[in-house]
XYZ file of C-alpha atoms in Angstrom:
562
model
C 0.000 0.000 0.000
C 1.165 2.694 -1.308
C 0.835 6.819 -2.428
C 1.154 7.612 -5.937
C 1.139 10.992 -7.715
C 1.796 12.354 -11.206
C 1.736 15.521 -12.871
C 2.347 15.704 -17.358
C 2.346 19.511 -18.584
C 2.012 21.851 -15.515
C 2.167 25.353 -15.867
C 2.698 26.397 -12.570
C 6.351 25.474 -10.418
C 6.801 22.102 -9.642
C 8.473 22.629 -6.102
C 4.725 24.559 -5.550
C 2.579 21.879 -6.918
C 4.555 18.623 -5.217
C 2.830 20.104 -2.002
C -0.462 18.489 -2.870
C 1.900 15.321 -3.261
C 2.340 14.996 0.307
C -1.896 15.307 1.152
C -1.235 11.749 0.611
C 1.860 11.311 3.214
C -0.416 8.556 5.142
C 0.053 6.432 2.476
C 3.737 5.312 3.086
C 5.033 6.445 6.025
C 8.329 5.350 5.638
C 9.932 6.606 2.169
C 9.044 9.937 -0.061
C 10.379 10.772 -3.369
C 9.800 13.674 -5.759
C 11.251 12.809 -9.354
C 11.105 15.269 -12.186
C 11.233 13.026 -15.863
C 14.295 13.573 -17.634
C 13.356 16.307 -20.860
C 9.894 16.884 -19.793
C 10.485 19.535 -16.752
C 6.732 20.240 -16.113
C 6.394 16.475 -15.312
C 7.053 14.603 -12.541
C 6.155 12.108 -9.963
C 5.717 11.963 -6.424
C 5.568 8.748 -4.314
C 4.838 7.514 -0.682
C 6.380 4.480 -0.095
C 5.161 1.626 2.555
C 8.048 -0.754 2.326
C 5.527 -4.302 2.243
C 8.048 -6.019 -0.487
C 11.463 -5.459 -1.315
C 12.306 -3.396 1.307
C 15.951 -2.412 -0.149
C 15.073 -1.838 -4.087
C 11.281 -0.866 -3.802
C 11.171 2.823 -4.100
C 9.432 4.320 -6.945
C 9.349 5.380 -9.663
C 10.594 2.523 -10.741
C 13.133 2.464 -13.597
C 15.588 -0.908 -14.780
C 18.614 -0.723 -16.875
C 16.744 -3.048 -19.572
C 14.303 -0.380 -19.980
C 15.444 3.342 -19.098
C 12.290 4.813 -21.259
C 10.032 3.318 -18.969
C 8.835 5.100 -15.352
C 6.583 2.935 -13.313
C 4.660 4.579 -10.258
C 2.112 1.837 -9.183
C 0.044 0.917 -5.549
C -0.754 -2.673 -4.903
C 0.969 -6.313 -4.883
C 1.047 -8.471 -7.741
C 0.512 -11.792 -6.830
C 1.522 -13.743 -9.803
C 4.727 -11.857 -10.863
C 7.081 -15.064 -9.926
C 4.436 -16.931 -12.221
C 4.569 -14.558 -15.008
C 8.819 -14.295 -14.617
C 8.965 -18.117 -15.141
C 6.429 -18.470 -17.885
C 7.870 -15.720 -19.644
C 11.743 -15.956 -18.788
C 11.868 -12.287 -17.382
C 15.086 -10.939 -16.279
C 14.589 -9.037 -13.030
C 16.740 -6.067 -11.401
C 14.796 -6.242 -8.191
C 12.297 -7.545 -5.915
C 9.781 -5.770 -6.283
C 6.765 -7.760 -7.500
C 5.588 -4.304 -9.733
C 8.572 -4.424 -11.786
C 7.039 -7.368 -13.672
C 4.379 -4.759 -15.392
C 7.629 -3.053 -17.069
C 8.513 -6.685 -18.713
C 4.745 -7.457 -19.568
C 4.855 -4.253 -21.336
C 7.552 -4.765 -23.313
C 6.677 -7.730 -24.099
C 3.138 -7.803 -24.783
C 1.731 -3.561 -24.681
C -0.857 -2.456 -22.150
C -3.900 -4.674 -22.831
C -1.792 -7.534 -22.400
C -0.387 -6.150 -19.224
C -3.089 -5.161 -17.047
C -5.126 -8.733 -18.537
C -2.248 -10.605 -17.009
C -2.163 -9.128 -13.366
C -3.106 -11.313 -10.673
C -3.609 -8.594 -7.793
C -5.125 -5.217 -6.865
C -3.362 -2.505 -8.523
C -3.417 1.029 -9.732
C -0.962 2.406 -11.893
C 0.954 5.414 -13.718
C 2.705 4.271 -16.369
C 5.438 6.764 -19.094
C 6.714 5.419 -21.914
C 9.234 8.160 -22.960
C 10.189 6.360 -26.169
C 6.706 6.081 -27.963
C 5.195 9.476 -25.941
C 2.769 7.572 -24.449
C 1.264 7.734 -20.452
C -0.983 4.450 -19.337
C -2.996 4.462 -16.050
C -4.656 1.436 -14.901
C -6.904 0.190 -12.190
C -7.753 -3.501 -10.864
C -11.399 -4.774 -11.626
C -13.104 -3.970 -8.208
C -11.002 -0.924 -7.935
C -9.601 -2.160 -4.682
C -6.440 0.060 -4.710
C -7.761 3.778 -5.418
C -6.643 5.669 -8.590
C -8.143 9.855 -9.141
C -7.246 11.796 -12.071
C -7.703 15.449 -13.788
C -7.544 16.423 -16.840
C -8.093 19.826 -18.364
C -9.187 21.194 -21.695
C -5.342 21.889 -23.027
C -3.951 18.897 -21.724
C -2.776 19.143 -17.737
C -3.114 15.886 -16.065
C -2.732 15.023 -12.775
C -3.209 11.700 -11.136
C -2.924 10.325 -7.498
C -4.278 7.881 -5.109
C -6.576 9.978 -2.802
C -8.610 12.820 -4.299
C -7.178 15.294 -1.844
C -3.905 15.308 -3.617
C -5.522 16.707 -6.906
C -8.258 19.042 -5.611
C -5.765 21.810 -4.888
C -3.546 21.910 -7.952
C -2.855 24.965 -9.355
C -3.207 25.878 -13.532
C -3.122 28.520 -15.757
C -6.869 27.901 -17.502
C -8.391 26.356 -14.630
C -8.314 26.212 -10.700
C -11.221 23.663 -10.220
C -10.956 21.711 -12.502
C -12.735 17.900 -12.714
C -11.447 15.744 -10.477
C -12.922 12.155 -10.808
C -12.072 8.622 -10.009
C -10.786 6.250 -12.610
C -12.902 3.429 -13.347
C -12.081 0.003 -12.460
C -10.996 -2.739 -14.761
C -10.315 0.292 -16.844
C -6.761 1.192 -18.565
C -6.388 4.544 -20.396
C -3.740 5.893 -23.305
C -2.959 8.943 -23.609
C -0.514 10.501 -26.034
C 2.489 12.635 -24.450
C 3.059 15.770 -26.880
C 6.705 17.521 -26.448
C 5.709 20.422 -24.527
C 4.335 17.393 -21.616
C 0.817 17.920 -22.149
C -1.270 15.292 -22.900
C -4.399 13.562 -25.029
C -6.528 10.846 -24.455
C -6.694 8.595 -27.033
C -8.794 5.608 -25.346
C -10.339 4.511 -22.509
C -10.489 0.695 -22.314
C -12.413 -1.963 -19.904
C -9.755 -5.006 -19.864
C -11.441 -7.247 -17.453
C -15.548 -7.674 -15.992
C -16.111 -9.048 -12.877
C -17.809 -12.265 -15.127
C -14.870 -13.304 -17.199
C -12.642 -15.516 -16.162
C -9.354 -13.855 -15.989
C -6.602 -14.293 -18.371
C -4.189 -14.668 -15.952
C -5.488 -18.113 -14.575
C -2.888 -20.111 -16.632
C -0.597 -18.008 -14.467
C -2.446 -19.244 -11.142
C -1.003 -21.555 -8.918
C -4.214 -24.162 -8.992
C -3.929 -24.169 -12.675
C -7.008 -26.334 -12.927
C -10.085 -26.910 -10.797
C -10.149 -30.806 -9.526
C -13.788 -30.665 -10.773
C -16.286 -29.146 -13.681
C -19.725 -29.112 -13.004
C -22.710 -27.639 -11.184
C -23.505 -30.605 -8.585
C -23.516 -29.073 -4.934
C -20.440 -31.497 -3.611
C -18.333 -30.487 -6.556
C -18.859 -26.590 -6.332
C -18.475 -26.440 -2.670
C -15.386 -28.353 -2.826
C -14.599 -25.345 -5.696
C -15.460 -22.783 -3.208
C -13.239 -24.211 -0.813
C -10.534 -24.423 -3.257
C -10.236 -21.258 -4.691
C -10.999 -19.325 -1.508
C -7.643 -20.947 0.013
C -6.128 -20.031 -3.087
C -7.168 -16.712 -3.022
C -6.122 -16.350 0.896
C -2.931 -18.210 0.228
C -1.370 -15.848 -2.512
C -2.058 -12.792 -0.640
C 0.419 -14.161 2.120
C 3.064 -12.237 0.618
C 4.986 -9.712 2.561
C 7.993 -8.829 4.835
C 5.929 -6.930 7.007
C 3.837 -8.831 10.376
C 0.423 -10.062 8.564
C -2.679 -9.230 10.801
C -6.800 -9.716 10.685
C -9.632 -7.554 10.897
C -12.098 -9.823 13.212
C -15.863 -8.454 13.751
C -16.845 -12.382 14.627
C -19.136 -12.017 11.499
C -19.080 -14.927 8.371
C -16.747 -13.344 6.195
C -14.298 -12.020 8.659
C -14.022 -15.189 10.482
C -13.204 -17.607 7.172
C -10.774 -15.276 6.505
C -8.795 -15.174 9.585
C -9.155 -19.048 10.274
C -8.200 -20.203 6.674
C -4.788 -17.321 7.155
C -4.180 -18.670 10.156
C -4.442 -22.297 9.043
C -2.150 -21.343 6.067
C 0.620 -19.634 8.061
C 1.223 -22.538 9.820
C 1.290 -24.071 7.113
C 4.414 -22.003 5.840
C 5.475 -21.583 9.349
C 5.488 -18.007 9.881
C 7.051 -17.900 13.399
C 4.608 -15.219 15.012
C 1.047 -15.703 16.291
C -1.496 -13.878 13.827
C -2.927 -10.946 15.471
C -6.601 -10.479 15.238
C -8.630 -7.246 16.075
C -12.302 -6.465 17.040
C -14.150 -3.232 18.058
C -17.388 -2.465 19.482
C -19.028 -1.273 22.762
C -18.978 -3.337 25.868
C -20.402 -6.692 25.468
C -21.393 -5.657 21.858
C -22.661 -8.777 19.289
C -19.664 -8.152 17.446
C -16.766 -8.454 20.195
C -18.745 -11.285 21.544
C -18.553 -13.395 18.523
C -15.238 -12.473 17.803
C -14.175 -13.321 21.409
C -15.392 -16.990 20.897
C -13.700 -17.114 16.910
C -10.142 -16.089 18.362
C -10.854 -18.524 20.584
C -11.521 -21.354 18.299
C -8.589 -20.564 16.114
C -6.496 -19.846 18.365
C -5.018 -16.286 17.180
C -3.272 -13.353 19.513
C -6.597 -11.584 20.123
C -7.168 -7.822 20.500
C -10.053 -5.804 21.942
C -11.046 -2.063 21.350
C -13.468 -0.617 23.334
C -15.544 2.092 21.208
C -16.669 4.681 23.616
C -19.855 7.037 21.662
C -17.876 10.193 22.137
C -14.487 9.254 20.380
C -16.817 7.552 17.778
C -18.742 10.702 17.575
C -15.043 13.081 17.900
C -13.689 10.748 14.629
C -16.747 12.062 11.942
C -15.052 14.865 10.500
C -11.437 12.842 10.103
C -13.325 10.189 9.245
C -15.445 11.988 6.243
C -12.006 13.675 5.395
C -10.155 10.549 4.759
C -13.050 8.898 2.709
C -13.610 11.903 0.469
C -17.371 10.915 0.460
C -20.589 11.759 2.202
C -22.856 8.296 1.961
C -24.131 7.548 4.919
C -23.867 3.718 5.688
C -19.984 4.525 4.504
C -19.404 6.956 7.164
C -20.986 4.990 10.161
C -19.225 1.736 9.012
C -15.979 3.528 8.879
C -15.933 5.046 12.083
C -15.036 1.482 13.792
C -12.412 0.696 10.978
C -10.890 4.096 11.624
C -10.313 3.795 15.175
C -9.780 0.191 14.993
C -6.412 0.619 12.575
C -5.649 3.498 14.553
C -5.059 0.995 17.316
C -3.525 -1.218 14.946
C -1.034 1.081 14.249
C 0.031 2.851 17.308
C -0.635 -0.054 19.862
C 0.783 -3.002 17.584
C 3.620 -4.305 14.779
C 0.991 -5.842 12.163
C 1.013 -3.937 8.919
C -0.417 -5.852 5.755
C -4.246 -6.237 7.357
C -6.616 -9.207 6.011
C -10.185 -8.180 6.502
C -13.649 -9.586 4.822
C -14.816 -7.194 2.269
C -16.829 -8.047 -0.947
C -18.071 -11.196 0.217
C -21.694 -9.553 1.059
C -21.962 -8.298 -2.925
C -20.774 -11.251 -4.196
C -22.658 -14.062 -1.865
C -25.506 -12.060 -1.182
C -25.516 -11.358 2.063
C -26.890 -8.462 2.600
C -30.558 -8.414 4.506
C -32.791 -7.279 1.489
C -31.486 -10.504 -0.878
C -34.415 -12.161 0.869
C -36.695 -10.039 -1.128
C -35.242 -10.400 -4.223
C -37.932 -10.987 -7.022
C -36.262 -13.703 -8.678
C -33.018 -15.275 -8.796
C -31.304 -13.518 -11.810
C -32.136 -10.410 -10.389
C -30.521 -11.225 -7.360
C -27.678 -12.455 -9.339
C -27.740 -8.917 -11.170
C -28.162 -7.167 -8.277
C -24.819 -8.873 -6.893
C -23.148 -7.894 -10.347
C -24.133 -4.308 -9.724
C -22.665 -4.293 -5.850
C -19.383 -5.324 -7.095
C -19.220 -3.137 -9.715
C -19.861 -0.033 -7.536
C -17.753 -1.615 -4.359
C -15.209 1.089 -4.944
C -17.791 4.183 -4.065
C -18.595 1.823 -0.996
C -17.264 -0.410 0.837
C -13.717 -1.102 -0.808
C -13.453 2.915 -0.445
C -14.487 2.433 3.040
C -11.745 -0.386 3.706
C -8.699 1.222 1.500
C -9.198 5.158 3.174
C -9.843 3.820 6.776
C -6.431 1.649 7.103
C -4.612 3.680 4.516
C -5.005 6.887 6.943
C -2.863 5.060 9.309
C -0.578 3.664 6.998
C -1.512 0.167 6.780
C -2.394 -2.207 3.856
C -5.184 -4.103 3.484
C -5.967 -7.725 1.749
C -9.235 -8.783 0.608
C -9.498 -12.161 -0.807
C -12.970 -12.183 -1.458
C -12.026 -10.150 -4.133
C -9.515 -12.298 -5.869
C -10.495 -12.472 -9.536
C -10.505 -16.254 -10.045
C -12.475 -16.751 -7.214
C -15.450 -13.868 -7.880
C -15.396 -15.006 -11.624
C -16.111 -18.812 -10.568
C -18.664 -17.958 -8.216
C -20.456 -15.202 -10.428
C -20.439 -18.558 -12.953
C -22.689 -20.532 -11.095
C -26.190 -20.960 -11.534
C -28.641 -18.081 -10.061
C -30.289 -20.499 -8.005
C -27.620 -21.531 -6.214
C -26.381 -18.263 -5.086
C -29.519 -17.413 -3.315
C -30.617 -16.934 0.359
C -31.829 -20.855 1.641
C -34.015 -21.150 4.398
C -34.022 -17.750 5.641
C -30.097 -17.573 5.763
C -27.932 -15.359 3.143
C -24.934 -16.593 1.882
C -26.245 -19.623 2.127
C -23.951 -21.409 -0.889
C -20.778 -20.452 0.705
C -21.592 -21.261 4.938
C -22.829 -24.834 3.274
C -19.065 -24.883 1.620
C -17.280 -24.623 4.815
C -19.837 -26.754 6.887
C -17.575 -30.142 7.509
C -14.022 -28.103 7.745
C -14.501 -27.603 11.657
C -12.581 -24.201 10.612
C -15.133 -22.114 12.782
C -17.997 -22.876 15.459
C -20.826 -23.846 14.058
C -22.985 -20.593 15.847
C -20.594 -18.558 14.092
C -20.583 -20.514 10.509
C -24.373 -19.532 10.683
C -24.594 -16.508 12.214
C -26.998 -14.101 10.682
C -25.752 -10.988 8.852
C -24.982 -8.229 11.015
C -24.065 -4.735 9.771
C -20.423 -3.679 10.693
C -21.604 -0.531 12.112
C -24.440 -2.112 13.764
C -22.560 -4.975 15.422
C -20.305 -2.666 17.077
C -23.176 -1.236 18.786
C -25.075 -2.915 21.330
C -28.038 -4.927 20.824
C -30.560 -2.911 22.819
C -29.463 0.450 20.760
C -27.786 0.954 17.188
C -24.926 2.640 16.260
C -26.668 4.736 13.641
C -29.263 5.520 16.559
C -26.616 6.479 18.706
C -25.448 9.139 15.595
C -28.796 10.040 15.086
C -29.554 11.501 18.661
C -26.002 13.362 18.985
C -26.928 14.691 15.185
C -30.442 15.478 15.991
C -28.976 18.308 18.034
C -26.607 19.394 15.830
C -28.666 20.381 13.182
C -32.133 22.747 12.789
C -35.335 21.365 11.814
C -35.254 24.551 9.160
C -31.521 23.794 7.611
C -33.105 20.119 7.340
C -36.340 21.661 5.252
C -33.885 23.992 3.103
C -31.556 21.167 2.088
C -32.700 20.596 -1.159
C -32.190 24.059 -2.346
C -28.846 24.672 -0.751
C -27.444 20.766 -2.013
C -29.983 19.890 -5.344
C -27.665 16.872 -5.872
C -27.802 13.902 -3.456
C -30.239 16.198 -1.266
C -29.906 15.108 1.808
C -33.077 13.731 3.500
C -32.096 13.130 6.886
C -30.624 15.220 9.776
C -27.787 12.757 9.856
C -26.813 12.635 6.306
C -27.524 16.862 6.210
C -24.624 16.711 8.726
C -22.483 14.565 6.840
C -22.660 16.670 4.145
C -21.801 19.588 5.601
C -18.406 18.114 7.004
C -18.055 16.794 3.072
C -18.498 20.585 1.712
C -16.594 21.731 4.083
C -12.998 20.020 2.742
C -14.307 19.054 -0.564
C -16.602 21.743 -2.305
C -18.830 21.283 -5.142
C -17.061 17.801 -5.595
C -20.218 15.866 -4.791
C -20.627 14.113 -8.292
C -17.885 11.877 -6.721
C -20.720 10.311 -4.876
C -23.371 9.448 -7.595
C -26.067 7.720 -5.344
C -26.185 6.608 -1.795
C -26.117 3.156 -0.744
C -29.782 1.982 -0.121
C -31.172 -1.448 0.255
C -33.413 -2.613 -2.483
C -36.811 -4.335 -2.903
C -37.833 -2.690 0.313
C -39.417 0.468 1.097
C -36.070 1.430 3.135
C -35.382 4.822 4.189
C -32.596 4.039 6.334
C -29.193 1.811 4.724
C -29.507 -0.006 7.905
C -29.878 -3.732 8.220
C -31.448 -3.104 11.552
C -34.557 -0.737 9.921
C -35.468 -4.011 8.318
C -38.714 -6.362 9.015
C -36.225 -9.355 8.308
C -33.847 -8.151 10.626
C -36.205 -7.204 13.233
C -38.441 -10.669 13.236
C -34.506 -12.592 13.523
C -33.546 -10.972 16.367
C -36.992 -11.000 18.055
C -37.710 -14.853 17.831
C-alpha cells in the first residue's frame, strides 16, 4: 500500500505543486520521493512508499537498466509476478513484484499487461520512447486511482482525491477531479511540450470473465467441472484458500480484521491455518471493536478462541466515535451515509492497529456480502437472476462503498489491506454458477458459501451460521444501534429549518435526513462542489427502506426478536 502521484504539462512550479503530493503522506510512512522526468520539466512524480516487499530496491518510480524509457509509479501487490517471470523468462533487477508490469509491457503492450495481473493494482505508467502515459486500475477498484484532466492537456493523477483538488493551472483552478474506473486502462498521447491527449479509454477485465491470468495461477485447474452441490463447494473451498494463500506475501507482520461475522471469520481461520502451514514464526494478530459486550466483540471473542489467534479488543466509547466524523469523512472523500458509520469502527480500529501493535499488511472480509448475497434485502429479491444482477451491480460499484471504506480507513494510518474475497478467479467462478444456487436458503444469506465450509470444523458452528450483522451495527449494542446512537447526537446538531432547506442549498444527493444533512456539511466543508464523486447513496433494495440499515429491516427485526 502505497501513495502515488503524477503531474504531465504543468504550468505552474513544480516545487509549488509537489505540495499536494504529500496530502497523501499517510500512504507510506516510511519513504518519499519527488522525481522530475528527464526532458519533460513540467512532469514529474511523487511517491509515498510503505516498504511491504522489497524493502531495499522498492522505491518508486521505478526504472531498470533493460528499460530506461520506462517510469513505473504503481500501488498494490502483484501476486503472480514469480508466475509470469517463469512463464515468460523475465530478467529481473529487483524484488519488487511491480517491476514485472515493465517486462509485460515490453513484451506484450498495455492490454496484455493489465489482462495478465493477478492482484489489486493502480498504476501510472510513461513510456518516454513512444510518448505515451498508461494508467490502470484492478477490476473492483480495490487500490484507489483519481485523475484530472483539463481542456489543453494538464493531467494530474494520485491515489486519494485530496492530492488533486488543490492543484494549481493557468486555464483552470477547479478543474474535474474524478475517479478512474475500475478494470479500466487509459492511453494517452504525451506531446513535447508534456501535455497530454486521451486517445482511449479501455475496460480489460468484468467481474464475469474468467481472468486471463489463470494459466498463471497456482491451482492451474479446478479438480472438478460441473454444477452438482459437492463439486462446487469443494470449488469454493478451493479457490478461496487459493485466493487467501497468494495474498500471504509480505515482509511486514500479517494481521486480521475480526468483527466475529461470516466473512471475517473464514478469513482469519483459513490465514491462520495457512501460516502454519508455511510456518510463519509469530502468532497472527486479530482485532475487534465495538461497545462493551457488543454482538460483534462477543462473537469475535469466541472465533479467536476457536482458532487460536493473539486476540485484541477495542473498546468504542460514543464520544471518540462521535469526535472521529469529520477525520473520518475527510479521509473517505465521500458523504454516503452507511460509509461513514461503518468507517468510524475501521478508523479507530487501525488506529489501534497502528500505534498499539507491529501488524502492517491487514486481512479483513470485504466483498463477500456483494458477491454471496448477504446483505438483509437478498431475501426479497424478485427472482433469482435479479438477485444475481443485483450482486453484479454491488461489485461493480464496491469502490464508491465499501472497498473505499476499507482502502481510506487503514490507509489513513498507513496500513495495507488484503481482501481475498475479491480475488479475480475466485469472484469469476462464483459469479459462474447458476442463479439459483447463489440465493438466500431457508431464511439464511450466503447460504452457498456457509454450506461450503460446513464439515471443515474451521469455525464454530454458531458462528458458521450466524446471521448478517451490519459492521456498524454490530459494534453497537443490541438494545441500541450505532446509527441511533449518531442520530440523537446529530439530531442536536442540526435545525429542523436547515433540514427543510436542504434541497435548495445541495440539489444533488439532497440530503433527507438530519444525519446525512450533517455529513454533508463536514463533506463541503474540505471538498466543495465535488459531490458528483458520490453518484447515489447506498440503499437497500426491494424494500421500502429509508434508512441503509440492516437493523430498519422487518427481516432483521423478526430474527432478532424470535
Amino acid at each position: 500500500m502505497c501513495g502515488i502521484w503524477a503531474l504531465f504539462g504543468s504550468d505552474e512550479c513544480l516545487s509549488v505543486q509537489c505540495l499536494s503530493a504529500m496530502k497523501i503522506a499517510h500512504r507510506g510512512p516510511d519513504a518519499f520521493r519527488f522525481e522530475n522526468v528527464n526532458g519533460f520539466t513540467n512532469c514529474c512524480f511523487g511517491f509515498h512508499r510503505l516498504a511491504v516487499v522489497d524493502q531495499l530496491y522498492g522505491m518508486q518510480p521505478i526504472r531498470v537498466k533493460k528499460f530506461p524509457y520506462l517510469w513505473l509509479c504503481y500501488n498494490g501487490e502483484i501476486y503472480n509476478f514469480k508466475q509470469l517471470q517463469k512463464q515468460f523468462g523475465f530478467d529481473f533487477q529487483t524484488l519488487v513484484d511491480g517491476e514485472v508490469i515493465l517486462h509485460l509491457y515490453n513484451r506484450g503492450g498495455i492490454e496484455q499487461t493489465a489482462s495478465m495481473l493477478d492482484g489489486v493494482f493502480a498504476f501510472i505508467l510513461l513510456d518516454t520512447a513512444n510518448r505515451k502515459v498508461f494508467l490502470a486500475r484492478d477490476t473492483y477498484g480495490v487500490r484507489p486511482l483519481f485523475k484530472v484532466l483539463t481542456d489543453d492537456g494538464f493531467l494530474g493523477v494520485c491515489s486519494e482525491a485530496k492530492g488533486l483538488i488543490n492543484l494549481k493551472h493557468s486555464t483552470s483552478l477547479c478543474s474535474k477531479v474524478e475517479p478512474f474506473l475500475p478494470g479500466h486502462y487509459e492511453v494517452l498521447d504525451l506531446k513535447p511540450s508534456g501535455k497530454v491527449a486521451s486517445v482511449e479509454l479501455v475496460k480489460f477485465h468484468s467481474c464475469k470473465d474468467e481472468p486471463l491470468h489463470v494459466a498463471c495461477d497456482t491451482v492451474e485447474a479446478l479438480p472438478s467441472a460441473g454444477f452438482d452441490l459437492e463439486t462446487v463447494k469443494s470449488n469454493i473451498r478451493v479457490l478461496f484458500e487459493n485466493a487467501v494463500r497468494k495474498r500471504l506475501m509480505a515482509h511486514r507482520r500479517i494481521g486480521c480484521l475480526l468483527s466475529g461475522g461470516l466473512d471475517s471469520s473464514l478469513v482469519a481461520a483459513v490465514l491462520l491455518k495457512l501460516m502454519k502451514d508455511i510456518n510463519i514464526n509469530y502468532p497472527l494478530q486479530t482485532f475487534a471493536i465495538g461497545m462493551e459486550n457488543s454482538p460483534d466483540l462477543l462473537a469475535a471473542r469466541k472465533v479467536a478462541a476457536h482458532i487460536g489467534s493473539e486476540h485484541h479488543e477495542v473498546i468504542l466509547n460514543t464520544e471518540e466515535g462521535i469526535q472521529a466524523i469529520e477525520e473520518v469523512i475527510f479521509s473517505l472523500e465521500t458523504y454516503d451515509i452507511t460509509t461513514i458509520r461503518a468507517s468510524i469502527g475501521m478508523y479507530l480500529v487501525s488506529k489501534y492497529i497502528r500505534k498499539k501493535t507491529d501488524s502492517v499488511v491487514i486481512f479483513s472480509g470485504e466483498g463477500s456480502d456483494e458477491l454471496t448475497q448477504g446483505y438483509i434485502y437478498f431475501h426479497k429479491a424478485p427472482s433469482p437472476e435479479e438477485a444475481a444482477e443485483e450482486s453484479e451491480r454491488l461489485l461493480k460499484e464496491l469502490y464508491l462503498f465499501d472497498v473505499l471504506r476499507a482502502d481510506r480507513t487503514t490507509a489513513a494510518h498507513g496500513l495495507e489491506l488484503r481482501v481475498p474475497f475479491l480475488d479475480h478467479r475466485f469472484t469469476s467462478y462464483y459469479l459462474s454458477l447458476p442463479a439459483e444456487l447463489r440465493t438466500p436458503k431457508n431464511g439464511i444469506e450466503k447460504y452457498l458459501l456457509r454450506l461450503s465450509f460446513e464439515d471443515s470444523n474451521l469455525l464454530p458452528k454458531e458462528i458458521l451460521w450466524r446471521p448478517k450483522e451490519a459492521f456498524s451495527d454490530g459494534i453497537a449494542s443490541v438494545k441500541k444501534s450505532w446509527f441511533s446512537i449518531l442520530q440523537d447526537y446529530i439530531d442536536q446538531q442540526v435545525d429542523d429549518l436547515l433540514l427543510e432547506k436542504a434541497a435548495e442549498k445541495y440539489p444533488f444527493n439532497p440530503p433527507k435526513t438530519k444525519e446525512s444533512y450533517y455529513y454533508r456539511q463536514i463533506f463541503e466543508k474540505h471538498y466543495s462542489g465535488r459531490s458528483s464523486w458520490l453518484p447515489h447513496y447506498w440503499m437497500p433494495r426491494w424494500v421500502k427502506a429509508t434508512d441503509p440499515s440492516a437493523r430498519t429491516l422487518k427481516h432483521y427485526k423478526s430474527a432478532t426478536q424470535e
